[in-house]
Amino acid sequence: MTFALRHIGPDPDAQTQMLKAIGYASLDALMDAAIPEVIRWHGTLALPPAASEEETIAELREIAGRNAVTTSMIGLGYYGTVTPAVIRRNVMENPAWYTAYTPYQPEISQGRLEALLNFQTMVTDLTGMATANASMLDEGTAVAEAMTLARRSSKSKSNVYAVDADTLPQTLAVLRTRAEPLGIELRLVDLDAGGELPAEYFGLHLQYPGASGAVRDHAPLVEAAHAAGALVTVAADLLALALLRAPGEIGADIAAGTTQRFGVPLGFGGPHAGYLAVRAGLERSLPGRLVGVSRDADGAPAYRLALQTREQHIRRERATSNICTAQVLLAVMASMYAVYHGPRGLRAIAQRVHDHALALAGGLAAAGVEVAHAAFFDTVTAVVPARAAAVVAAAAEAGIDLRFVDEDRVSVSCDETTTAAVVADVLAAFGAAPAVAAQCGARPLARTTDYLTHPVFSTHHSETAMLRYLRRLSDSDYALDRGMIPLGSCTMKLNATTEMEPVTWPEFADIHPFAPASRTAGYEALVAQLEAWLAEITGYDAVSVQPNAGSQGELAGLLAIRGYHRARGDVHRDVCLIPSSAHGTNAASAVMAGMRVVVVACDDNGNVDLADLDAKIAKHRDALAAIMVTYPSTHGVYERGIAELCGKVHDAGGQVYVDGANLNALVGFARPGKFGADVSHLNLHKTFCIPHGGGGPGVGPVAVRSHLAEFLPGDPLEPGDHHAVSAAAHGSAGILPISWAYLRMMGPDGLAQATSVAVLAANYVAVRLREHYPVLYAGNEGLVAHECILDLRPITKATGVSVDDVAKRLIDYGFHAPTMSFPVAGTLMVEPTESEDLAELDRFCAAMIAIKGEIDRVAAGEWPRDDNPLHHAPHTAAAVSADEWPHAYPRSLAGFPEGVDRAAKYWPPVRRIDGAYGDRNLVCSCPSPEAFED
Ligand SMILES: *Cc1c(COP(=O)(O)O)cnc(C)c1O
C-alpha cells in the first residue's frame, strides 16, 4: 500500500460513497466544479515520485549522515544538553503531547496547561520576576518583544533603545529587524570600555551573562535606567540563574531568553521555547499566551488561558504582538526537565558546568593564556594574539567546535555534557594542560534565594514517578491520538510516525546552529530541497524557511514588501489593506512591519467587497503598500474575484500578500505565485504535517516572486542588508525533516489527491449537516473549499444555546470542538482534513445531529434553558456518578450520549471553566497544593 493511501483517511470505496452523497461522479469532477477556472492550474507538480516509508527513512539516514555530530562549545545561547530519556520518549516522541492543539478548550487541556503553568513557575522562580508567559519563539524574538513591551510601557518620549554591546549577535540582528520599521533607534553601549548610557532612552537591554561569558553587576545600570524613566530588560541564561543573582532581585522590569538548555536538543537552531517574564504591574502588557488558574462549575481550581483580550485574535492591530503559535511542546519539555531534576538537581548541574569552566580558566591561566573576564558562569573567552584560528582548528581536529571571536580571541562554552576529558582536550588545543581550577570573580553576585520550591518540582524524581506524572497529565487531554480535531483554519491532519522519527536522531537533533559549514552539509541539502519543493508547490521563485511560525512568516513577507518599496524610493507606501474577515495575526504583523492597517469590508456572501476595495484603493492609492488576503478565504470559500483583486492592487502600485494558511485546499490545483500574488507564508504545521504540539512548534516559510527574493530573511550572524526574523538562519530546522518526509512519501499525485479528499470531506460534512445547521458561505455550485462554517446564531437567538454550549457538549460526545467564532462570531468552522476516515466523519456528523436534537428539546421547552445537557456540558465522571443528580435530564444522557462507546469514553477532568473569574483573580504560577484540597 502506498503511503498516500495511509495518509488519506477515506479509502477509494469511502470516497465513492462520499462523492455520491454530495452529487459528484469523481474527485476530478468535484475539483473542476469547486475551483474557479481563473486560478486553476492544470499541470503536475515537478516533485520526485512518491517513495515508500522505508525508502524515505533510508534517504533521510543518508542526508543525516552528512551532518557531523561533534562536541559543540560554541555557546552563544545554544548549548549541549541531556534530554532525560523519560521525557524524550514520553513527551517529545509521544503523540498524546505532540498532536494536541493550542489549549483554547481548557476542559480537555488540563494536562498541558498544568505543564505550562509549571513552565511559567520555573521561569518566574529562576528570574525572580512576577509573571512569565507560556513560551516565545526563541531568544531573539523574545528580546524583540521585550523591546516593544518597554516602548509601550515607558513614559519616556525618546525613541532610543540602549543595548549592551555584549548581546548575542543573533539577538542583535533580530532587534535591528524589529526596531527599524517602528522608528526605534538602537544605541550600542560597550560596558567594558566604559561606554556611557544615552542622555535619553526608553529602554535598556542587558545580556546576563554576556555573549563573551562575562558576568557583570548590572544593578547600578538598572538604577540609572530607572532614574531616566527607562525600562530594563535582562536577557538571562536560566541555568546560570541557578547560581547567580536573579534579574528580578536587581529590579529588572523584563527578563527574556531561551529554555533550550533545559533538555531541548539543539536541532540546528530550533525549535526551542523562548521565555518572557515581567515584574508586577506589566502583566497586562505581556505578549504571548499566559496560563492562569480559574475555577470550574463546581468551584474546583482549573487551568485556562488568561487575559486573551491582549491577543491579536481580539485586539488585531492593537494587540500586544502577533505571536500565535508558540513553542508549547518544547516548553513542556523544559518544564519537565525542571520537574525531573528539581532545585537541587538543577543547582548541581549548574555547579558542574561552572566547575568545568573554572577548570578551563585555571588551565589556561597556568599556561600563561590570558582569560578575558574574571567573572563568568560557563563561557571563558581566551585572549590568544593571532592564534585564534589555529586554536579553533586544533580543537576541531579533536572533534570539538569552539567559537572563533576574532583573530585574537576564542570563546569556549561548557555545558551539561562537558566532561573533564573534554576540558583536557580543549586545553590541549590551546597548548595548555589541566591545572588548579580558577577562582571565579562572580562570587559577590551569587544567588542567595530559593527557587523551584513548589512541591511539583520535588515529587517526581524517580523515573516511575516521572513516567506516571507525564501519563497522568497526557491522559487528561484530548489530542489527535484520541479522535478528530475538526478545527477550521488549523488543518489538524495526520502526523505520521515515519515523518516524526528522524527528528530525534542525533544527526538532526545535536547540531549547533552556528556549527561550521563542514559539519552541516546534510541540513543544508535538506533545507535547499525543501525550499525548492515548496517553491514548486506554491509557484513562487524563492522560499525561506527561517520564520518559526506563521506570524513570523507574515512579518518576513511584509518586510520584503517594505524593502521592495523602499528600494524603489516609494518610502511613503505604508498602507496595508486587510479584509475584515482576516486572521488577527495579519493586522498585528502589518503594524510590526511599520504599516497602517485599513480594513476592507466583506459582502453578504463572505467575499472581499470589491466595491469597497475600489474605494479604499482610491483613497490610499499613493500610500498603498499591500493587501493581505487569505486564499481560500478564511470563510472557507474559493473566491472568484481573487485575480481581479490582485489586478486592482497591482494597478495601484501595491503588492499582494496571500496568507497561505489554507494551502491545504490548493496544493496541486492552484499556485498563489502564479495567480497574481507576490508573497505568501505557509504553515508547515498545518498543510505539511508538522504536529501542532499543543500550541507549537511551527514553521512559517515565506515564499516570494523573484522581484522580492532579495528581500527575504538572511543569516542573523551575517545580516548585511538582509533582515533576520529569527535567531537562527533556518529557524526551527530540527523539525523540517517532518515536512520533507511528507512530501517525499506523498509525491505529486498523492499531494493532489490529499487536496481533493480534504475538499471532499468538507463538502461531505457540509451536506450532511446543512439541514441541521445552516452552512454560512459557499462558492461555485454551492461548494465549500476545505472547511465549512456552521451558523449557530439563529439557534442561539431562538433557544439561548450558544456556540460555547455546543463546543462543550461535543466533549461529552468525545470530540474536540471546531473553531469557535472565527472568522464569524457565533459560528463553528469545521475542517475535517483528508486524514479522517469516513467512520470518524460520520461519528462527528452523528454527534452534531444528536446535539441538534438536544437543542430542539430545549427549544420545545422539554428542558429548562438553564438545566439541560448543553448548558451543563461537559460532564465529568465525578458529576455523572455523584450520589445526587439534581438535573432535569438523565445521568446516562449526560455521560453517555448517543453513539458514545462506554468502554472507550473520554472523561474531561474538570467541568466548564469560568474564564472571567480567572482574569479578575489573576494567578499565573503553580497554586499551593492546599488550593486543591476541597
Ligand atoms: C494559523 C493561521 C495564521 C498564523 O499562524 P501561526 O503559525 O499560528 O502564527 C495566520 N493566518 C491564518 C489564516 C491562520 O489560519
CSV table of C-alpha atoms in Angstrom, one decimal, residues 432-681:
chain,number,residue,atom,x,y,z
A,432,ALA,CA,47.8,24.0,27.8
A,433,ALA,CA,47.2,21.3,30.4
A,434,PRO,CA,44.8,20.8,33.3
A,435,ALA,CA,45.8,22.7,36.4
A,436,VAL,CA,44.3,24.1,39.5
A,437,ALA,CA,40.8,25.5,38.9
A,438,ALA,CA,40.5,29.2,38.7
A,439,GLN,CA,38.6,31.3,41.3
A,440,CYS,CA,35.5,33.0,40.0
A,441,GLY,CA,35.1,36.7,40.4
A,442,ALA,CA,31.3,36.4,40.3
A,443,ARG,CA,31.1,35.4,43.9
A,444,PRO,CA,29.5,38.7,45.0
A,445,LEU,CA,26.7,38.0,42.5
A,446,ALA,CA,26.0,34.6,43.9
A,447,ARG,CA,22.4,33.7,44.3
A,448,THR,CA,21.1,33.5,47.9
A,449,THR,CA,17.4,33.0,47.2
A,450,ASP,CA,15.5,29.8,46.7
A,451,TYR,CA,13.7,28.6,43.5
A,452,LEU,CA,11.5,25.7,42.4
A,453,THR,CA,10.1,25.5,45.9
A,454,HIS,CA,6.6,24.3,44.7
A,455,PRO,CA,6.2,20.5,45.6
A,456,VAL,CA,5.7,19.6,41.9
A,457,PHE,CA,9.5,20.2,41.5
A,458,SER,CA,10.3,17.8,44.3
A,459,THR,CA,7.9,14.9,44.0
A,460,HIS,CA,8.6,13.2,40.6
A,461,HIS,CA,12.3,12.4,40.8
A,462,SER,CA,12.2,8.7,40.5
A,463,GLU,CA,11.7,7.5,36.9
A,464,THR,CA,8.5,5.7,38.0
A,465,ALA,CA,7.1,8.8,39.5
A,466,MET,CA,8.1,10.9,36.4
A,467,LEU,CA,6.6,8.4,34.0
A,468,ARG,CA,3.3,8.4,35.9
A,469,TYR,CA,3.2,12.1,36.2
A,470,LEU,CA,3.6,12.5,32.4
A,471,ARG,CA,1.0,9.8,31.8
A,472,ARG,CA,-1.5,11.4,34.2
A,473,LEU,CA,-1.2,14.8,32.5
A,474,SER,CA,-1.4,13.5,29.0
A,475,ASP,CA,-4.4,11.3,30.0
A,476,SER,CA,-6.2,14.5,31.0
A,477,ASP,CA,-6.0,15.8,27.5
A,478,TYR,CA,-7.7,15.2,24.2
A,479,ALA,CA,-5.3,15.1,21.2
A,480,LEU,CA,-5.4,13.6,17.7
A,481,ASP,CA,-4.4,10.2,19.2
A,482,ARG,CA,-7.9,10.0,20.6
A,483,GLY,CA,-10.0,11.4,17.8
A,484,MET,CA,-10.8,14.1,15.3
A,485,ILE,CA,-9.9,17.7,15.9
A,486,PRO,CA,-12.0,19.4,13.3
A,487,LEU,CA,-10.6,22.9,13.8
A,488,GLY,CA,-11.2,25.2,10.8
A,489,SER,CA,-8.1,27.1,9.6
A,490,CYS,CA,-5.8,24.8,11.7
A,491,THR,CA,-5.6,21.7,9.4
A,492,MET,CA,-5.2,19.1,12.2
A,493,LYS,CA,-4.2,16.2,9.9
A,494,LEU,CA,-2.2,13.1,10.4
A,495,ASN,CA,1.4,13.4,11.6
A,496,ALA,CA,2.8,10.1,10.5
A,497,THR,CA,5.3,8.3,12.8
A,498,THR,CA,7.7,7.9,9.9
A,499,GLU,CA,7.7,11.7,9.5
A,500,MET,CA,8.4,12.2,13.2
A,501,GLU,CA,11.1,9.6,13.7
A,502,PRO,CA,14.1,11.4,12.2
A,503,VAL,CA,13.6,14.5,14.5
A,504,THR,CA,15.3,12.8,17.5
A,505,TRP,CA,18.2,11.2,15.5
A,506,PRO,CA,21.4,12.7,16.9
A,507,GLU,CA,22.5,13.8,13.4
A,508,PHE,CA,19.5,16.1,13.3
A,509,ALA,CA,19.0,16.8,17.0
A,510,ASP,CA,22.5,17.5,18.1
A,511,ILE,CA,23.7,20.1,15.6
A,512,HIS,CA,24.6,23.6,16.8
A,513,PRO,CA,23.1,26.4,14.6
A,514,PHE,CA,26.5,28.1,14.3
A,515,ALA,CA,28.4,24.9,13.6
A,516,PRO,CA,31.0,25.3,10.8
A,517,ALA,CA,29.5,24.5,7.3
A,518,SER,CA,31.7,21.5,7.1
A,519,ARG,CA,29.6,19.9,9.8
A,520,THR,CA,26.1,20.6,8.4
A,521,ALA,CA,26.0,19.6,4.7
A,522,GLY,CA,23.1,17.3,5.4
A,523,TYR,CA,20.9,20.1,6.8
A,524,GLU,CA,21.9,22.5,4.0
A,525,ALA,CA,20.9,19.9,1.5
A,526,LEU,CA,17.6,19.1,3.2
A,527,VAL,CA,16.7,22.8,3.6
A,528,ALA,CA,17.6,23.6,-0.1
A,529,GLN,CA,15.5,20.7,-1.3
A,530,LEU,CA,12.5,21.5,0.9
A,531,GLU,CA,12.6,25.2,-0.2
A,532,ALA,CA,12.7,24.1,-3.8
A,533,TRP,CA,9.8,21.8,-3.4
A,534,LEU,CA,7.7,24.5,-1.6
A,535,ALA,CA,8.6,26.9,-4.4
A,536,GLU,CA,7.3,24.4,-6.9
A,537,ILE,CA,4.1,23.8,-5.0
A,538,THR,CA,3.3,27.5,-4.5
A,539,GLY,CA,4.5,28.7,-7.9
A,540,TYR,CA,6.9,31.2,-6.3
A,541,ASP,CA,10.5,31.8,-7.2
A,542,ALA,CA,12.2,31.7,-3.8
A,543,VAL,CA,11.4,30.4,-0.3
A,544,SER,CA,13.0,30.9,3.1
A,545,VAL,CA,12.2,28.5,6.0
A,546,GLN,CA,13.6,30.9,8.6
A,547,PRO,CA,10.3,32.1,10.1
A,548,ASN,CA,9.5,29.9,13.1
A,549,ALA,CA,5.7,30.4,13.0
A,550,GLY,CA,3.1,31.6,10.5
A,551,SER,CA,3.0,35.0,12.2
A,552,GLN,CA,6.8,35.4,11.7
A,553,GLY,CA,6.3,34.4,8.0
A,554,GLU,CA,3.8,37.2,7.8
A,555,LEU,CA,6.3,39.7,9.2
A,556,ALA,CA,9.0,38.5,6.9
A,557,GLY,CA,6.8,38.8,3.9
A,558,LEU,CA,5.6,42.2,4.8
A,559,LEU,CA,9.2,43.3,5.4
A,560,ALA,CA,10.1,42.1,2.0
A,561,ILE,CA,7.3,44.3,0.6
A,562,ARG,CA,8.5,47.2,2.6
A,563,GLY,CA,12.1,46.6,1.4
A,564,TYR,CA,10.9,46.5,-2.2
A,565,HIS,CA,9.0,49.7,-2.0
A,566,ARG,CA,11.9,51.5,-0.2
A,567,ALA,CA,14.4,50.2,-2.7
A,568,ARG,CA,12.4,51.9,-5.4
A,569,GLY,CA,12.1,55.1,-3.5
A,570,ASP,CA,8.5,54.5,-2.5
A,571,VAL,CA,9.1,55.2,1.2
A,572,HIS,CA,5.6,56.7,1.6
A,573,ARG,CA,3.9,53.4,0.8
A,574,ASP,CA,2.7,52.2,4.2
A,575,VAL,CA,-1.0,51.3,3.9
A,576,CYS,CA,-1.9,47.6,4.2
A,577,LEU,CA,-5.4,46.7,3.2
A,578,ILE,CA,-6.8,43.8,5.2
A,579,PRO,CA,-10.3,42.3,4.8
A,580,SER,CA,-12.5,42.3,7.9
A,581,SER,CA,-12.5,38.5,7.9
A,582,ALA,CA,-8.7,38.2,8.2
A,583,HIS,CA,-6.9,36.3,10.9
A,584,GLY,CA,-5.8,38.6,13.7
A,585,THR,CA,-2.1,37.9,13.1
A,586,ASN,CA,-2.4,39.7,9.7
A,587,ALA,CA,-3.2,43.1,11.3
A,588,ALA,CA,-0.7,42.7,14.1
A,589,SER,CA,2.1,41.8,11.7
A,590,ALA,CA,1.3,44.7,9.5
A,591,VAL,CA,1.8,47.1,12.4
A,592,MET,CA,5.1,45.4,13.3
A,593,ALA,CA,6.2,46.0,9.7
A,594,GLY,CA,5.6,49.7,10.2
A,595,MET,CA,2.3,49.7,8.2
A,596,ARG,CA,-1.0,51.3,8.7
A,597,VAL,CA,-4.0,48.9,8.6
A,598,VAL,CA,-7.0,49.9,6.5
A,599,VAL,CA,-9.9,47.4,6.7
A,600,VAL,CA,-11.8,46.3,3.6
A,601,ALA,CA,-15.3,45.1,4.1
A,602,CYS,CA,-16.7,41.7,3.1
A,603,ASP,CA,-20.0,41.4,1.2
A,604,ASP,CA,-23.0,39.3,2.2
A,605,ASN,CA,-21.5,36.2,0.6
A,606,GLY,CA,-18.4,36.5,2.7
A,607,ASN,CA,-16.2,37.6,-0.2
A,608,VAL,CA,-14.0,40.7,-0.2
A,609,ASP,CA,-16.3,43.5,-1.2
A,610,LEU,CA,-14.7,44.7,-4.5
A,611,ALA,CA,-16.6,48.0,-4.4
A,612,ASP,CA,-15.2,48.8,-1.0
A,613,LEU,CA,-11.8,47.7,-2.2
A,614,ASP,CA,-12.0,50.2,-5.1
A,615,ALA,CA,-13.0,52.9,-2.6
A,616,LYS,CA,-10.1,52.1,-0.3
A,617,ILE,CA,-7.6,51.9,-3.1
A,618,ALA,CA,-8.8,55.2,-4.5
A,619,LYS,CA,-8.5,56.8,-1.1
A,620,HIS,CA,-5.0,55.4,-0.4
A,621,ARG,CA,-3.6,55.0,-3.9
A,622,ASP,CA,-0.3,56.8,-3.3
A,623,ALA,CA,0.3,55.3,0.1
A,624,LEU,CA,-0.8,51.7,-0.9
A,625,ALA,CA,1.9,49.2,0.2
A,626,ALA,CA,0.0,45.9,0.1
A,627,ILE,CA,-3.2,43.9,0.5
A,628,MET,CA,-3.2,40.8,2.7
A,629,VAL,CA,-5.8,38.3,1.8
A,630,THR,CA,-6.2,34.6,2.8
A,631,TYR,CA,-6.9,32.1,0.0
A,632,PRO,CA,-9.2,30.2,0.0
A,633,SER,CA,-10.7,32.9,2.2
A,634,THR,CA,-11.0,32.5,5.9
A,635,HIS,CA,-14.7,31.8,5.1
A,636,GLY,CA,-13.5,28.5,3.6
A,637,VAL,CA,-14.5,29.5,0.0
A,638,TYR,CA,-12.6,29.8,-3.3
A,639,GLU,CA,-13.3,33.4,-4.1
A,640,ARG,CA,-13.7,34.0,-7.8
A,641,GLY,CA,-12.7,37.6,-7.5
A,642,ILE,CA,-9.1,36.9,-6.5
A,643,ALA,CA,-7.5,37.5,-9.8
A,644,GLU,CA,-9.4,40.8,-10.2
A,645,LEU,CA,-8.4,41.8,-6.7
A,646,CYS,CA,-4.7,41.2,-7.4
A,647,GLY,CA,-5.0,43.2,-10.6
A,648,LYS,CA,-6.6,46.2,-8.9
A,649,VAL,CA,-3.9,46.3,-6.2
A,650,HIS,CA,-1.1,45.9,-8.7
A,651,ASP,CA,-2.5,48.7,-10.8
A,652,ALA,CA,-2.3,51.0,-7.8
A,653,GLY,CA,1.3,50.1,-7.2
A,654,GLY,CA,0.6,47.8,-4.3
A,655,GLN,CA,1.9,44.3,-3.6
A,656,VAL,CA,-0.4,41.2,-2.9
A,657,TYR,CA,0.2,39.1,0.1
A,658,VAL,CA,-1.7,35.9,0.2
A,659,ASP,CA,-1.8,34.3,3.6
A,660,GLY,CA,-1.2,30.6,2.8
A,661,ALA,CA,-2.5,29.1,6.0
A,662,ASN,CA,-5.3,27.5,3.8
A,663,LEU,CA,-2.9,25.9,1.3
A,664,ASN,CA,-4.3,22.5,2.1
A,665,ALA,CA,-7.1,23.5,-0.3
A,666,LEU,CA,-4.7,24.4,-3.1
A,667,VAL,CA,-1.7,22.0,-3.3
A,668,GLY,CA,-1.6,20.6,-6.8
A,669,PHE,CA,-4.6,22.6,-8.1
A,670,ALA,CA,-3.6,26.3,-7.8
A,671,ARG,CA,-0.4,28.2,-7.1
A,672,PRO,CA,-0.6,31.6,-5.5
A,673,GLY,CA,2.7,32.7,-7.1
A,674,LYS,CA,1.0,32.1,-10.5
A,675,PHE,CA,-2.5,33.5,-9.9
A,676,GLY,CA,-1.4,37.0,-9.0
A,677,ALA,CA,0.2,37.1,-5.6
A,678,ASP,CA,3.7,38.4,-4.8
A,679,VAL,CA,4.3,36.8,-1.5
A,680,SER,CA,2.8,34.2,0.9
A,681,HIS,CA,3.7,32.4,4.1
